Amino acid sequence: MHAIPCVLMRGGTSKGPFFLAGDLPDNEDARNELLLQLMGSGNELEIDGIGGGYPQTSKVAIVGPSSTEGVDVDYLFVQVMVEQRCVDVSPNCGNMLSAVGPFAIEKGLVTPSGDTTCIRIRNVNTNTLIDATVQTPNGQVRYDGDAAIDGVPGTAAPIHLTFLNAVGARTGKLYPTGQSRDTFDGVEVSCVDAAMPMVLIHASSLGKRGDEAPGEFDDDKAFMTRLERIRRQAGLAMGFGDVSDKVIPKPVLISNGDPHAPLTVRYFMPHRCHKALAITGAVGLAIACSNGDSLIRDLIDPETLKGEMDIAHPSGRLSVAMTPDASGQAPICSLLRTARRLFSGDVFVPDAND
């Protein structure tokens, strides 16, 4: 057995181990195999590892110093599949991202600069930039505070995330198919790439209200089979090829909201329904609403948003603040998150000859 330094952190509504890049193998195949072992991938409970047995808690963050000018740290997100022994590094994860700043400060990668410290992060998966503002009174990361986010009990110190260049994170285009609406399997969709490649679908097009509990979707095998069929056709049209072993694009059901949030969403990861909402998904939805003629325009007039979009999800609501960028092409999106350091120590992995 050998030990690897590890910090388990909650980031937003996700949770997983954080590693310094230098503590993991440089070889990608060796690194991935190690992560599969330490998370316990291949078992629905991940019983022989530290994974949580659910996509939201089977995530890994790898952080290191950045060689990019003007950037503090690089962050690679790894989605470790629960029951399949494979990983996917194609997407970013905005919830895990919210813990990158505190981790980087506490590991000495970034020096605190006052009561708050702004850290510029490059997401390696998508080559996009995010500014994270962390509370650092007296030069120490503060975790306790009064900020609350739906999907997480209690309160904590606020962490502000600002996505600087989210459009075309994987394909270079907001609408990778060349149009804002397509039809797959007889269903009209919008294929969007902003922070996260997604396939937007009106819930009613698939016989759903759109406000069902996540478990109702997961248990509806006929629905999930059709959703996956649409996702794979969309992935091919978006230029990703065969996405059967990838977690992108993410299917998202959209429907009318309530008086407090104009849009209701159910976000899939992609084979189970998220119990809250991915931060990258929220950013993409806000940008898609603000630009062009995506399906969201059937539900919301962007002129009514006044710089903020509230989105209802299974655990509550999430607000995205939007400010115009210099080009006027897409809004810069900011969100409030929280994070917490859960434990620090070593994770043990069998040696190859054990």
Tab-separated table of C-alpha atoms in Angstrom, residues 87-226:
chain	number	residue	atom	x	y	z
A	87	VAL	CA	-13.252	8.532	-15.808
A	88	ASP	CA	-14.190	11.547	-17.893
A	89	VAL	CA	-12.150	14.751	-18.023
A	90	SER	CA	-14.171	16.468	-20.759
A	91	PRO	CA	-16.275	18.800	-18.538
A	92	ASN	CA	-15.622	21.387	-15.865
A	93	CYS	CA	-17.412	21.223	-12.513
A	94	GLY	CA	-18.349	24.588	-11.067
A	95	ASN	CA	-19.360	23.260	-7.664
A	96	MET	CA	-16.003	21.564	-7.052
A	97	LEU	CA	-14.428	24.728	-8.473
A	98	SER	CA	-15.726	26.698	-5.499
A	99	ALA	CA	-13.336	24.795	-3.200
A	100	VAL	CA	-10.276	25.236	-5.453
A	101	GLY	CA	-9.450	28.689	-4.090
A	102	PRO	CA	-9.445	27.676	-0.410
A	103	PHE	CA	-7.451	24.533	-1.220
A	104	ALA	CA	-4.878	26.510	-3.216
A	105	ILE	CA	-4.386	29.018	-0.399
A	106	GLU	CA	-4.053	26.384	2.307
A	107	LYS	CA	-1.557	24.407	0.196
A	108	GLY	CA	0.613	27.490	-0.311
A	109	LEU	CA	-0.071	27.925	-4.033
A	110	VAL	CA	-1.589	31.378	-3.479
A	111	THR	CA	-0.685	34.001	-0.865
A	112	PRO	CA	-3.653	35.714	0.830
A	113	SER	CA	-3.916	39.404	-0.067
A	114	GLY	CA	-6.157	40.849	2.649
A	115	ASP	CA	-9.583	40.191	4.082
A	116	THR	CA	-10.545	38.748	0.705
A	117	THR	CA	-8.316	37.088	-1.869
A	118	CYS	CA	-9.143	36.849	-5.572
A	119	ILE	CA	-7.677	33.795	-7.264
A	120	ARG	CA	-7.644	33.416	-11.033
A	121	ILE	CA	-8.183	29.772	-11.955
A	122	ARG	CA	-7.697	28.113	-15.312
A	123	ASN	CA	-9.941	25.118	-15.775
A	124	VAL	CA	-7.733	22.682	-17.674
A	125	ASN	CA	-10.698	20.680	-18.999
A	126	THR	CA	-12.137	23.602	-20.949
A	127	ASN	CA	-9.257	26.125	-20.965
A	128	THR	CA	-11.560	28.733	-19.444
A	129	LEU	CA	-10.829	31.303	-16.733
A	130	ILE	CA	-12.688	31.853	-13.495
A	131	ASP	CA	-12.073	34.353	-10.710
A	132	ALA	CA	-12.795	33.027	-7.218
A	133	THR	CA	-13.026	35.481	-4.314
A	134	VAL	CA	-12.365	33.822	-0.960
A	135	GLN	CA	-12.698	35.224	2.568
A	136	THR	CA	-9.181	35.399	4.118
A	137	PRO	CA	-9.240	37.532	7.300
A	138	ASN	CA	-5.882	37.568	9.097
A	139	GLY	CA	-4.374	35.646	6.190
A	140	GLN	CA	-6.426	32.501	6.853
A	141	VAL	CA	-9.208	30.916	4.817
A	142	ARG	CA	-12.515	31.462	6.556
A	143	TYR	CA	-15.115	28.730	6.204
A	144	ASP	CA	-17.755	29.845	8.712
A	145	GLY	CA	-20.201	32.573	7.763
A	146	ASP	CA	-23.776	33.531	7.033
A	147	ALA	CA	-24.059	32.585	3.345
A	148	ALA	CA	-26.554	29.847	2.499
A	149	ILE	CA	-26.989	27.918	-0.738
A	150	ASP	CA	-29.888	25.614	-1.519
A	151	GLY	CA	-28.904	21.963	-1.418
A	152	VAL	CA	-26.440	22.373	1.468
A	153	PRO	CA	-27.520	22.530	5.138
A	154	GLY	CA	-26.432	25.399	7.334
A	155	THR	CA	-24.397	28.456	6.405
A	156	ALA	CA	-20.782	29.191	5.520
A	157	ALA	CA	-18.479	31.939	4.275
A	158	PRO	CA	-19.371	33.199	0.793
A	159	ILE	CA	-17.227	32.371	-2.214
A	160	HIS	CA	-17.914	34.366	-5.365
A	161	LEU	CA	-17.200	32.786	-8.741
A	162	THR	CA	-17.007	34.838	-11.936
A	163	PHE	CA	-16.812	32.996	-15.264
A	164	LEU	CA	-14.794	35.150	-17.671
A	165	ASN	CA	-14.896	33.319	-21.023
A	166	ALA	CA	-17.542	30.624	-20.774
A	167	VAL	CA	-18.897	30.645	-24.354
A	168	GLY	CA	-17.745	27.730	-26.486
A	169	ALA	CA	-15.908	26.026	-23.630
A	170	ARG	CA	-15.477	22.771	-25.591
A	171	THR	CA	-16.370	23.621	-29.190
A	172	GLY	CA	-15.630	27.334	-29.560
A	173	LYS	CA	-19.271	28.065	-30.376
A	174	LEU	CA	-22.370	28.864	-28.338
A	175	TYR	CA	-24.409	26.715	-30.751
A	176	PRO	CA	-22.048	23.936	-31.909
A	177	THR	CA	-24.427	22.528	-34.534
A	178	GLY	CA	-24.572	25.896	-36.289
A	179	GLN	CA	-28.167	26.595	-35.306
A	180	SER	CA	-30.030	27.379	-32.115
A	181	ARG	CA	-32.578	24.566	-32.534
A	182	ASP	CA	-32.304	21.003	-33.797
A	183	THR	CA	-34.517	17.928	-33.817
A	184	PHE	CA	-33.386	14.523	-32.571
A	185	ASP	CA	-35.598	11.473	-32.154
A	186	GLY	CA	-38.550	13.686	-33.109
A	187	VAL	CA	-37.881	16.133	-30.249
A	188	GLU	CA	-36.878	19.775	-30.655
A	189	VAL	CA	-33.739	20.648	-28.667
A	190	SER	CA	-31.138	23.386	-28.316
A	191	CYS	CA	-27.498	22.289	-28.276
A	192	VAL	CA	-25.570	24.844	-26.219
A	193	ASP	CA	-21.902	25.121	-25.264
A	194	ALA	CA	-21.307	27.743	-22.570
A	195	ALA	CA	-19.353	26.592	-19.500
A	196	MET	CA	-20.868	23.134	-20.093
A	197	PRO	CA	-22.078	21.470	-23.316
A	198	MET	CA	-25.788	20.824	-22.832
A	199	VAL	CA	-28.864	19.617	-24.688
A	200	LEU	CA	-31.872	21.702	-23.650
A	201	ILE	CA	-35.270	20.014	-23.970
A	202	HIS	CA	-38.753	21.193	-23.058
A	203	ALA	CA	-39.956	18.795	-20.354
A	204	SER	CA	-43.362	18.632	-22.005
A	205	SER	CA	-41.759	17.287	-25.190
A	206	LEU	CA	-40.926	14.120	-23.251
A	207	GLY	CA	-44.227	13.898	-21.394
A	208	LYS	CA	-42.937	15.420	-18.146
A	209	ARG	CA	-44.010	18.400	-16.048
A	210	GLY	CA	-40.412	19.331	-15.353
A	211	ASP	CA	-40.712	19.674	-11.575
A	212	GLU	CA	-40.633	15.969	-10.698
A	213	ALA	CA	-38.249	14.718	-8.012
A	214	PRO	CA	-34.929	13.348	-9.320
A	215	GLY	CA	-35.786	9.797	-8.280
A	216	GLU	CA	-38.915	9.817	-10.454
A	217	PHE	CA	-36.769	10.405	-13.534
A	218	ASP	CA	-34.122	7.883	-12.499
A	219	ASP	CA	-36.757	5.171	-11.994
A	220	ASP	CA	-38.457	5.796	-15.349
A	221	LYS	CA	-36.333	3.482	-17.486
A	222	ALA	CA	-38.208	4.191	-20.733
A	223	PHE	CA	-37.714	7.926	-20.231
A	224	MET	CA	-34.033	7.552	-19.367
A	225	THR	CA	-33.450	5.356	-22.422
A	226	ARG	CA	-35.009	7.935	-24.717
